[in-house]
CSV table of C-alpha atoms in Angstrom, one decimal:
chain,number,residue,atom,x,y,z
A,10,MET,CA,10.2,11.0,13.1
A,11,LEU,CA,9.7,7.4,12.1
A,12,ILE,CA,8.5,6.1,8.7
A,13,PHE,CA,7.3,2.6,7.6
A,14,THR,CA,8.4,1.6,4.1
A,15,ALA,CA,7.0,-1.3,2.1
A,16,PRO,CA,9.2,-3.0,-0.5
A,17,GLY,CA,8.1,-3.7,-4.1
A,18,GLN,CA,8.3,-6.6,-6.4
A,19,GLY,CA,11.6,-8.5,-6.4
A,20,ALA,CA,12.0,-8.4,-2.6
A,21,GLN,CA,10.3,-11.7,-2.1
A,22,THR,CA,12.3,-14.9,-1.4
A,23,PRO,CA,11.2,-18.5,-1.1
A,24,GLY,CA,9.8,-19.3,2.4
A,25,PHE,CA,10.0,-15.7,3.7
A,26,LEU,CA,6.6,-16.0,5.4
A,27,SER,CA,7.3,-19.3,7.2
A,28,PRO,CA,8.5,-17.9,10.6
A,29,TRP,CA,5.6,-15.4,10.7
A,30,LEU,CA,2.9,-18.1,10.7
A,31,GLU,CA,3.9,-18.9,14.3
A,32,ILE,CA,2.3,-15.7,15.4
A,33,PRO,CA,-1.3,-16.3,16.7
A,34,GLY,CA,-4.0,-15.1,14.3
A,35,LEU,CA,-1.7,-14.2,11.4
A,36,ALA,CA,-2.3,-17.4,9.5
A,37,ASP,CA,-6.1,-16.9,9.7
A,38,GLN,CA,-5.6,-13.3,8.5
A,39,LEU,CA,-3.5,-14.4,5.5
A,40,GLY,CA,-6.0,-17.2,4.8
A,41,ALA,CA,-8.9,-14.7,4.5
A,42,TRP,CA,-6.8,-12.4,2.3
A,43,SER,CA,-5.9,-15.5,0.1
A,44,GLU,CA,-9.5,-15.6,-1.1
A,45,LEU,CA,-9.3,-11.9,-2.1
A,46,ALA,CA,-6.0,-12.5,-3.8
A,47,GLY,CA,-7.3,-15.5,-5.7
A,48,ARG,CA,-4.3,-17.6,-4.7
A,49,ASP,CA,-3.0,-19.4,-1.6
A,50,LEU,CA,-0.7,-16.8,0.0
A,51,ILE,CA,0.2,-19.1,2.9
A,52,ARG,CA,1.5,-21.9,0.6
A,53,LEU,CA,3.2,-19.4,-1.8
A,54,GLY,CA,4.9,-17.6,1.1
A,55,THR,CA,6.2,-20.8,2.7
A,56,THR,CA,6.7,-23.6,0.2
A,57,GLY,CA,6.2,-21.8,-3.1
A,58,THR,CA,9.2,-22.1,-5.5
A,59,ALA,CA,11.3,-19.1,-6.6
A,60,GLU,CA,9.7,-19.4,-10.1
A,61,GLU,CA,6.2,-19.4,-8.6
A,62,ILE,CA,6.6,-16.3,-6.5
A,63,THR,CA,8.4,-14.4,-9.3
A,64,ASP,CA,5.1,-14.4,-11.2
A,65,THR,CA,3.9,-10.9,-11.2
A,66,ALA,CA,0.3,-11.9,-10.4
A,67,VAL,CA,1.6,-13.8,-7.4
A,68,ALA,CA,4.4,-11.6,-6.1
A,69,GLN,CA,2.3,-8.4,-5.8
A,70,PRO,CA,-0.5,-9.6,-3.5
A,71,LEU,CA,2.0,-11.7,-1.5
A,72,LEU,CA,4.2,-8.7,-0.8
A,73,VAL,CA,1.4,-6.4,0.0
A,74,ALA,CA,-0.3,-8.9,2.3
A,75,ALA,CA,2.9,-9.6,4.2
A,76,ALA,CA,3.7,-5.9,4.7
A,77,ILE,CA,0.2,-5.1,6.0
A,78,ALA,CA,0.2,-8.1,8.3
A,79,VAL,CA,3.5,-7.2,9.9
A,80,ALA,CA,2.6,-3.5,10.1
A,81,GLY,CA,-0.4,-4.5,12.2
A,82,LEU,CA,1.9,-6.0,14.8
A,83,LEU,CA,3.7,-2.8,15.4
A,84,GLY,CA,2.8,0.7,16.7
A,85,GLU,CA,1.7,3.6,14.5
A,86,PRO,CA,4.4,5.5,12.5
A,87,ASP,CA,4.6,9.1,11.7
A,88,ALA,CA,4.8,8.4,7.9
A,89,ALA,CA,4.5,5.7,5.3
A,90,ALA,CA,5.8,5.1,1.8
A,91,GLY,CA,5.9,2.1,-0.5
A,92,HIS,CA,8.0,1.2,-3.5
A,93,SER,CA,5.9,0.4,-6.5
A,94,VAL,CA,3.2,-2.1,-5.4
A,95,GLY,CA,4.3,-1.4,-1.9
A,96,GLU,CA,2.3,1.9,-2.2
A,97,LEU,CA,-0.9,-0.1,-1.6
A,98,ALA,CA,0.5,-1.4,1.7
A,99,ALA,CA,1.5,2.2,2.6
A,100,GLY,CA,-2.1,3.4,1.8
A,101,VAL,CA,-3.5,0.9,4.3
A,102,ILE,CA,-1.0,2.0,7.0
A,103,ALA,CA,-2.0,5.6,6.4
A,104,GLY,CA,-5.7,4.8,6.7
A,105,VAL,CA,-6.6,5.7,3.1
A,106,ILE,CA,-8.0,2.2,2.2
A,107,THR,CA,-8.8,-1.0,4.1
A,108,ALA,CA,-6.5,-4.0,4.0
A,109,PRO,CA,-9.2,-6.2,2.1
A,110,ASP,CA,-9.6,-3.5,-0.5
A,111,ALA,CA,-5.8,-3.2,-0.9
A,112,ILE,CA,-5.5,-7.0,-1.5
A,113,ALA,CA,-8.3,-6.9,-4.0
A,114,LEU,CA,-6.8,-4.0,-5.9
A,115,THR,CA,-3.4,-5.6,-5.8
A,116,ARG,CA,-4.8,-8.7,-7.4
A,117,VAL,CA,-6.2,-6.7,-10.3
A,118,ARG,CA,-2.9,-4.8,-10.6
A,119,GLY,CA,-0.8,-7.9,-10.6
A,120,GLU,CA,-2.9,-9.8,-13.0
A,121,ALA,CA,-3.3,-6.9,-15.4
A,122,MET,CA,0.4,-6.1,-15.4
A,123,ALA,CA,1.2,-9.8,-16.0
A,124,ALA,CA,-1.3,-9.8,-19.0
A,125,SER,CA,0.3,-6.6,-20.3
A,126,CYS,CA,3.7,-8.3,-20.3
A,127,GLY,CA,2.4,-10.8,-22.9
A,128,ALA,CA,1.4,-8.1,-25.5
A,129,THR,CA,5.0,-7.2,-26.5
A,130,PRO,CA,8.3,-8.8,-25.5
A,131,THR,CA,9.7,-6.3,-23.0
A,132,GLY,CA,12.2,-6.3,-20.1
A,133,MET,CA,14.3,-4.2,-17.8
A,134,THR,CA,18.0,-3.5,-17.2
A,135,ALA,CA,19.5,-2.1,-14.0
A,136,VAL,CA,22.1,0.7,-14.7
A,137,LEU,CA,24.6,1.0,-11.9
A,138,GLY,CA,26.9,3.9,-11.5
A,139,GLY,CA,27.8,6.5,-14.2
A,140,ASP,CA,26.8,10.2,-14.4
A,141,GLU,CA,23.0,10.5,-14.0
A,142,ASP,CA,22.6,12.9,-16.9
A,143,VAL,CA,24.7,10.8,-19.2
A,144,VAL,CA,22.8,7.6,-18.2
A,145,LEU,CA,19.4,9.2,-18.7
A,146,ALA,CA,20.4,10.6,-22.1
A,147,ALA,CA,21.6,7.1,-23.2
A,148,ILE,CA,18.3,5.6,-22.0
A,149,ALA,CA,16.3,8.1,-24.0
A,150,ASN,CA,18.5,7.8,-27.1
A,151,VAL,CA,17.3,4.2,-27.6
A,152,GLY,CA,13.7,4.9,-26.7
A,153,LEU,CA,13.8,3.3,-23.3
A,154,THR,CA,12.1,4.6,-20.1
A,155,PRO,CA,13.9,5.2,-16.8
A,156,ALA,CA,11.3,3.1,-15.1
A,157,ASN,CA,12.9,3.3,-11.6
A,158,ILE,CA,15.1,6.1,-10.4
A,159,ASN,CA,15.9,4.6,-7.0
A,160,ALA,CA,18.9,6.5,-5.8
A,161,THR,CA,22.2,7.9,-6.9
A,162,GLY,CA,23.8,5.4,-9.3
A,163,GLN,CA,20.7,3.1,-9.3
A,164,ILE,CA,18.4,3.5,-12.3
A,165,VAL,CA,16.3,0.8,-14.0
A,166,ALA,CA,15.6,1.1,-17.7
A,167,GLY,CA,12.6,-0.6,-19.3
A,168,GLY,CA,11.4,-1.1,-22.9
A,169,THR,CA,11.4,-3.7,-25.7
A,170,LEU,CA,14.0,-6.4,-25.9
A,171,GLU,CA,15.3,-4.8,-29.1
A,172,GLN,CA,15.8,-1.5,-27.4
A,173,LEU,CA,17.5,-3.2,-24.4
A,174,ALA,CA,19.9,-5.0,-26.8
A,175,GLU,CA,20.8,-1.8,-28.5
A,176,PHE,CA,21.4,-0.2,-25.0
A,177,ALA,CA,23.6,-3.1,-23.9
A,178,ALA,CA,25.7,-2.7,-27.1
A,179,ASN,CA,26.4,0.9,-26.3
A,180,PRO,CA,26.3,1.3,-22.5
A,181,PRO,CA,26.7,4.7,-20.9
A,182,LYS,CA,30.3,5.6,-20.0
A,183,GLY,CA,31.2,4.6,-16.4
A,184,ALA,CA,28.0,2.5,-15.9
A,185,ARG,CA,27.5,-1.2,-15.4
A,186,LEU,CA,24.4,-2.9,-16.9
A,187,ARG,CA,22.6,-5.9,-15.3
A,188,ALA,CA,19.7,-7.5,-17.1
A,189,LEU,CA,16.8,-8.2,-14.6
A,190,ARG,CA,14.7,-11.4,-14.5
A,191,VAL,CA,11.3,-9.7,-14.8
A,192,ALA,CA,8.3,-10.5,-17.0
A,193,GLY,CA,8.2,-7.2,-18.7
A,194,ALA,CA,8.8,-3.4,-18.7
A,195,PHE,CA,7.0,-2.3,-15.5
A,196,HIS,CA,6.3,1.4,-15.0
A,197,THR,CA,6.5,2.2,-18.7
A,198,LYS,CA,4.0,2.9,-21.5
A,199,HIS,CA,3.8,-0.9,-22.1
A,200,MET,CA,1.7,-1.2,-18.9
A,201,ALA,CA,-1.0,1.2,-20.2
A,202,PRO,CA,-3.7,-1.6,-20.4
A,203,ALA,CA,-3.1,-2.4,-16.7
A,204,VAL,CA,-3.8,1.3,-15.9
A,205,ASP,CA,-7.3,1.0,-17.4
A,206,ALA,CA,-8.0,-2.3,-15.4
A,207,LEU,CA,-6.8,-0.8,-12.1
A,208,GLU,CA,-8.7,2.4,-12.7
A,209,ALA,CA,-11.9,0.5,-13.2
A,210,ALA,CA,-11.4,-1.6,-10.1
A,211,ALA,CA,-10.5,1.4,-7.9
A,212,ALA,CA,-13.5,3.4,-9.0
A,213,GLY,CA,-15.7,1.8,-6.4
A,214,THR,CA,-13.2,1.7,-3.6
A,215,LYS,CA,-14.0,3.7,-0.5
A,216,VAL,CA,-11.1,6.0,0.4
A,217,LYS,CA,-10.3,8.4,3.2
A,218,ASP,CA,-7.7,11.1,3.5
A,219,PRO,CA,-4.4,10.0,5.1
A,220,VAL,CA,-4.2,10.2,8.9
A,221,ILE,CA,-0.3,10.2,8.8
A,222,THR,CA,2.2,11.6,6.3
A,223,LEU,CA,2.0,9.6,3.1
A,224,LEU,CA,4.6,9.9,0.3
A,225,SER,CA,4.0,9.3,-3.4
A,226,ASN,CA,6.2,7.5,-5.9
A,227,ARG,CA,5.3,9.9,-8.6
A,228,ASP,CA,7.4,12.8,-7.3
A,229,GLY,CA,8.1,12.2,-3.6
A,230,ALA,CA,5.3,14.5,-2.6
A,231,VAL,CA,3.3,14.3,0.6
A,232,VAL,CA,-0.2,13.3,-0.4
A,233,THR,CA,-3.0,14.9,1.6
A,234,SER,CA,-6.1,13.7,-0.4
A,235,GLY,CA,-7.2,10.0,-0.4
A,236,ARG,CA,-8.7,10.4,-3.9
A,237,ASN,CA,-5.6,12.0,-5.2
A,238,TRP,CA,-3.6,9.1,-3.8
A,239,VAL,CA,-5.8,6.6,-5.7
A,240,ASP,CA,-5.3,8.5,-8.9
A,241,ARG,CA,-1.6,8.5,-8.4
A,242,ILE,CA,-1.2,4.8,-7.7
A,243,VAL,CA,-3.4,3.9,-10.7
A,244,ASN,CA,-1.3,6.0,-13.1
A,245,GLN,CA,2.0,5.0,-11.5
A,246,VAL,CA,1.6,1.5,-13.1
A,247,ALA,CA,2.7,3.0,-16.4
A,248,ASN,CA,5.0,5.8,-15.1
A,249,PRO,CA,8.4,5.8,-13.5
A,250,VAL,CA,9.0,5.2,-9.8
A,251,ARG,CA,10.9,8.1,-8.2
A,252,TRP,CA,12.1,6.5,-5.0
A,253,ASP,CA,15.0,9.0,-5.0
A,254,LEU,CA,12.5,11.8,-4.6
A,255,CYS,CA,10.7,9.9,-1.8
A,256,MET,CA,14.0,9.7,0.1
A,257,ALA,CA,14.7,13.4,-0.5
A,258,THR,CA,11.3,14.2,1.1
A,259,MET,CA,12.1,11.9,4.0
A,260,SER,CA,15.1,14.0,4.6
A,261,ASP,CA,13.2,17.3,4.2
A,262,ILE,CA,10.5,16.3,6.7
A,263,GLY,CA,13.0,15.2,9.3
A,264,VAL,CA,12.8,11.4,9.3
A,265,THR,CA,15.1,10.0,12.0
A,266,ALA,CA,14.3,6.3,11.7
A,267,LEU,CA,13.1,4.0,8.9
A,268,ILE,CA,11.6,0.6,9.3
A,269,GLU,CA,11.3,-1.5,6.1
A,270,LEU,CA,8.5,-4.1,6.5
A,271,VAL,CA,8.9,-7.7,5.6
A,272,PRO,CA,10.7,-8.9,3.4
A,273,GLY,CA,13.1,-6.1,4.3
A,274,GLY,CA,16.5,-5.3,2.9
A,275,THR,CA,16.1,-3.5,-0.5
A,276,LEU,CA,14.9,-0.1,0.7
A,277,THR,CA,17.1,0.1,3.7
A,278,GLY,CA,20.1,-0.6,1.4
A,279,MET,CA,19.2,2.4,-0.6
A,280,ALA,CA,18.6,4.5,2.5
A,281,ARG,CA,22.0,3.7,4.0
A,282,ARG,CA,23.7,6.0,1.4
A,283,ALA,CA,20.9,8.5,0.8
A,284,LEU,CA,19.8,9.1,4.4
A,285,PRO,CA,23.0,9.2,6.5
A,286,GLY,CA,22.3,9.4,10.3
A,287,VAL,CA,18.9,7.9,10.0
A,288,GLU,CA,18.4,4.7,12.0
A,289,LEU,CA,17.4,1.8,9.8
A,290,LEU,CA,15.8,-1.6,10.4
A,291,ALA,CA,14.9,-4.1,7.7
A,292,ILE,CA,12.4,-6.6,9.2
A,293,LYS,CA,12.8,-10.2,8.0
A,294,THR,CA,11.8,-12.4,11.0
A,295,PRO,CA,9.5,-12.1,14.1
A,296,ASP,CA,12.5,-11.9,16.4
A,297,GLN,CA,13.0,-8.4,15.2
A,298,LEU,CA,9.6,-7.1,16.4
A,299,ASP,CA,11.0,-6.0,19.8
A,300,ALA,CA,13.7,-4.0,18.1
A,301,ALA,CA,11.1,-2.5,15.8
A,302,ARG,CA,8.9,-1.5,18.7
A,303,ALA,CA,11.8,0.0,20.5
A,304,LEU,CA,12.7,2.1,17.5
A,305,ILE,CA,9.0,3.3,17.2
A,306,ALA,CA,9.0,4.2,20.9
A,307,ALA,CA,12.2,6.2,20.5
A,308,HIS,CA,11.4,8.0,17.2
A,309,ALA,CA,7.6,8.0,16.5
A,310,THR,CA,6.6,11.4,17.6
A,311,ALA,CA,3.2,12.3,16.0
A,312,THR,CA,1.0,14.2,18.5
A,313,ASN,CA,-2.0,16.2,17.5
A,314,GLY,CA,-0.8,16.7,14.0
A,315,TYR,CA,2.7,17.9,15.0
A,316,VAL,CA,5.9,16.0,14.7
A,317,ALA,CA,8.9,16.4,17.0
A,318,ASN,CA,12.2,17.4,15.4
A,319,SER,CA,14.3,15.4,17.9
A,320,VAL,CA,14.0,12.2,19.9
A,321,GLY,CA,12.6,12.6,23.4
A,322,SER,CA,11.1,15.8,24.7
A,323,GLY,CA,12.6,18.2,22.2
A,324,PRO,CA,10.5,21.1,20.7
A,325,GLU,CA,7.8,20.2,18.2
A,326,TRP,CA,7.4,21.3,14.7
A,327,LYS,CA,5.0,21.1,11.8
A,328,ILE,CA,5.7,20.8,8.0
A,329,VAL,CA,3.3,22.8,5.9
A,330,VAL,CA,2.9,21.3,2.4
A,331,ALA,CA,1.6,22.7,-0.9
A,332,SER,CA,-2.1,22.2,-1.4
A,333,GLY,CA,-1.6,22.2,-5.2
A,334,ALA,CA,0.9,22.6,-8.0
A,335,GLY,CA,2.2,26.0,-9.0
A,336,THR,CA,5.0,28.6,-8.4
A,337,VAL,CA,6.0,29.7,-4.9
A,338,ARG,CA,5.7,33.4,-4.1
A,339,LEU,CA,7.2,34.4,-0.8
A,340,ARG,CA,7.9,38.0,-1.5
A,341,LYS,CA,5.6,41.1,-1.5
A,342,THR,CA,6.2,44.2,-3.6
A,343,GLY,CA,5.1,47.3,-1.7
A,344,THR,CA,3.3,50.0,-3.8
A,345,GLN,CA,4.8,53.4,-2.9
A,346,THR,CA,3.6,57.0,-3.6
A,347,GLY,CA,5.4,60.3,-4.3
A,348,ASN,CA,9.2,60.1,-4.7
A,349,GLU,CA,9.6,56.8,-2.8
A,350,THR,CA,10.5,53.8,-4.8
A,351,ALA,CA,8.8,50.4,-4.6
A,352,THR,CA,10.4,48.0,-2.1
A,353,GLU,CA,10.4,44.2,-1.9
A,354,THR,CA,10.2,42.4,1.4
A,355,VAL,CA,10.1,38.7,2.4
A,356,ALA,CA,6.6,37.9,3.4
A,357,THR,CA,7.4,35.7,6.4
A,358,PRO,CA,11.1,35.3,7.1
A,359,ALA,CA,12.5,32.6,9.3
A,360,GLY,CA,12.2,33.6,12.9
A,361,ALA,CA,8.9,35.4,12.4
A,362,ASN,CA,6.0,34.8,14.9
A,363,VAL,CA,2.8,33.9,13.1
A,364,ARG,CA,-0.7,33.1,14.3
A,365,ALA,CA,-3.0,30.3,13.1
A,366,GLY,CA,-4.5,31.4,9.7
A,367,ASP,CA,-1.7,33.9,8.9
A,368,VAL,CA,-0.7,33.9,5.3
A,369,LEU,CA,2.9,32.8,4.9
A,370,GLY,CA,3.1,33.0,1.1
A,371,HIS,CA,1.3,31.9,-2.0
A,372,ILE,CA,1.2,29.2,-4.7
A,373,VAL,CA,0.4,30.8,-8.0
A,374,ALA,CA,-1.1,28.6,-10.8
A,375,ARG,CA,-3.3,29.1,-13.8
A,376,GLY,CA,-6.4,28.8,-11.8
A,377,GLY,CA,-5.4,31.6,-9.5
A,378,GLU,CA,-3.5,32.0,-6.2
A,379,LYS,CA,-3.7,29.8,-3.1
A,380,ALA,CA,-2.5,31.0,0.2
A,381,VAL,CA,0.0,29.1,2.3
A,382,THR,CA,-1.2,29.5,5.9
A,383,ALA,CA,0.0,28.7,9.4
A,384,THR,CA,-2.1,26.0,10.9
A,385,ARG,CA,-1.5,27.3,14.5
A,386,ASP,CA,0.4,29.9,16.5
A,387,ALA,CA,4.1,29.2,15.7
A,388,VAL,CA,7.5,30.5,14.7
A,389,VAL,CA,8.7,30.1,11.1
A,390,THR,CA,11.9,28.1,11.6
A,391,GLU,CA,12.9,27.2,8.0
A,392,TRP,CA,11.7,27.6,4.5
A,393,LEU,CA,12.3,24.5,2.4
A,394,VAL,CA,11.7,26.3,-0.9
A,395,GLU,CA,12.7,29.6,-2.4
A,396,ASP,CA,10.7,32.3,-4.1
A,397,GLY,CA,9.9,31.4,-7.7
A,398,ASP,CA,10.4,27.6,-7.2
A,399,PRO,CA,7.9,25.3,-9.0
A,400,VAL,CA,6.2,22.9,-6.6
A,401,GLY,CA,3.8,20.0,-6.8
A,402,GLU,CA,0.9,19.1,-4.6
A,403,GLY,CA,2.1,17.8,-1.2
A,404,GLN,CA,5.6,19.2,-1.5
A,405,PRO,CA,7.0,20.4,1.8
A,406,LEU,CA,7.2,24.2,1.9
A,407,VAL,CA,8.0,25.5,5.4
A,408,ARG,CA,8.8,24.2,8.9
A,409,LEU,CA,7.0,25.8,11.9
A,410,GLN,CA,7.7,25.5,15.5
A,411,PRO,CA,4.4,25.8,17.5
A,412,THR,CA,4.5,28.3,20.3
A,413,GLU,CA,2.1,30.0,22.7
A,414,LEU,CA,1.8,33.7,21.7
A,415,ALA,CA,0.5,36.3,24.2
């Protein structure tokens, strides 16, 4: 199973687009998107200075446009995910919104976030190493927000400059602090005005449900509704990015290869430790396109909604995800009569044959109970949750291996 990932703000470097303009048609595409972005993406991506492309209002549409353009040169992946603003590129790859709409929304997002930075002097500090619980407690103690929980030992705290100074004076034990050169505290409450601006802009955007697996920064869940995805990316502006949970879901759904779109490097660096055994490729220049296509040919396995669990001609399987938030119920209690006592049995254990439409378990919420059903004739190969577990919408629940039943 192969996933495309799109990097977020901070991945850009001066001149990173220069070699890509040699590809026929790409300059014309970026030129058209420049009008939607309200800035010359070609100039900024080729001769723009480091200071220019660090500007939030510039960096965001530049990164999204680059990722979408390069994704269009490759084959179709099985899944997509983006870090922060990269989620807009992932939405295009998954078929939720069009490329022009993504560029237009990114312009609003970048400009609104830049404006929010001017309201109160804020910033961000990377926290490297240390015990995660200790680090999170120290962040909370001074009123900061864990704006990015990227991976084990990689957390970014955001808040006012006074809070960051207090944090720096009393760092968590065993952790190293590195102040980041950013305009403000992204993905914290300080970005609330930007949420309103993006919500208004997104209200008229036409959306479709994802055609491939699409992960969310909110909680790593697989998003199955286009409208829900829009709500998530709007509110994500002022809420923490949980890339650690996105990578956990990649592991759960059986990702075997990851391609990070241009300008690659940041997300593959995180995946190197979090996803051992997964083949990684960070795309930086066009001479890597052949390697990317070869990786897609070897690992991209989506066929009729099913995804292979191994490279080549291995058996196929399907991940069933939660259709809503609630508590998992996988056990049934039998009602007995006479002197017999009540018994509890697993509803659908691993190894059980099921037919399309069979109920595998339930998600219990305030509004009632929703059945988890098999989407076709299959064998239950593995439960990814346990009875009583709380789950969110889109969270992987069970792995099925399709089979032909007599």
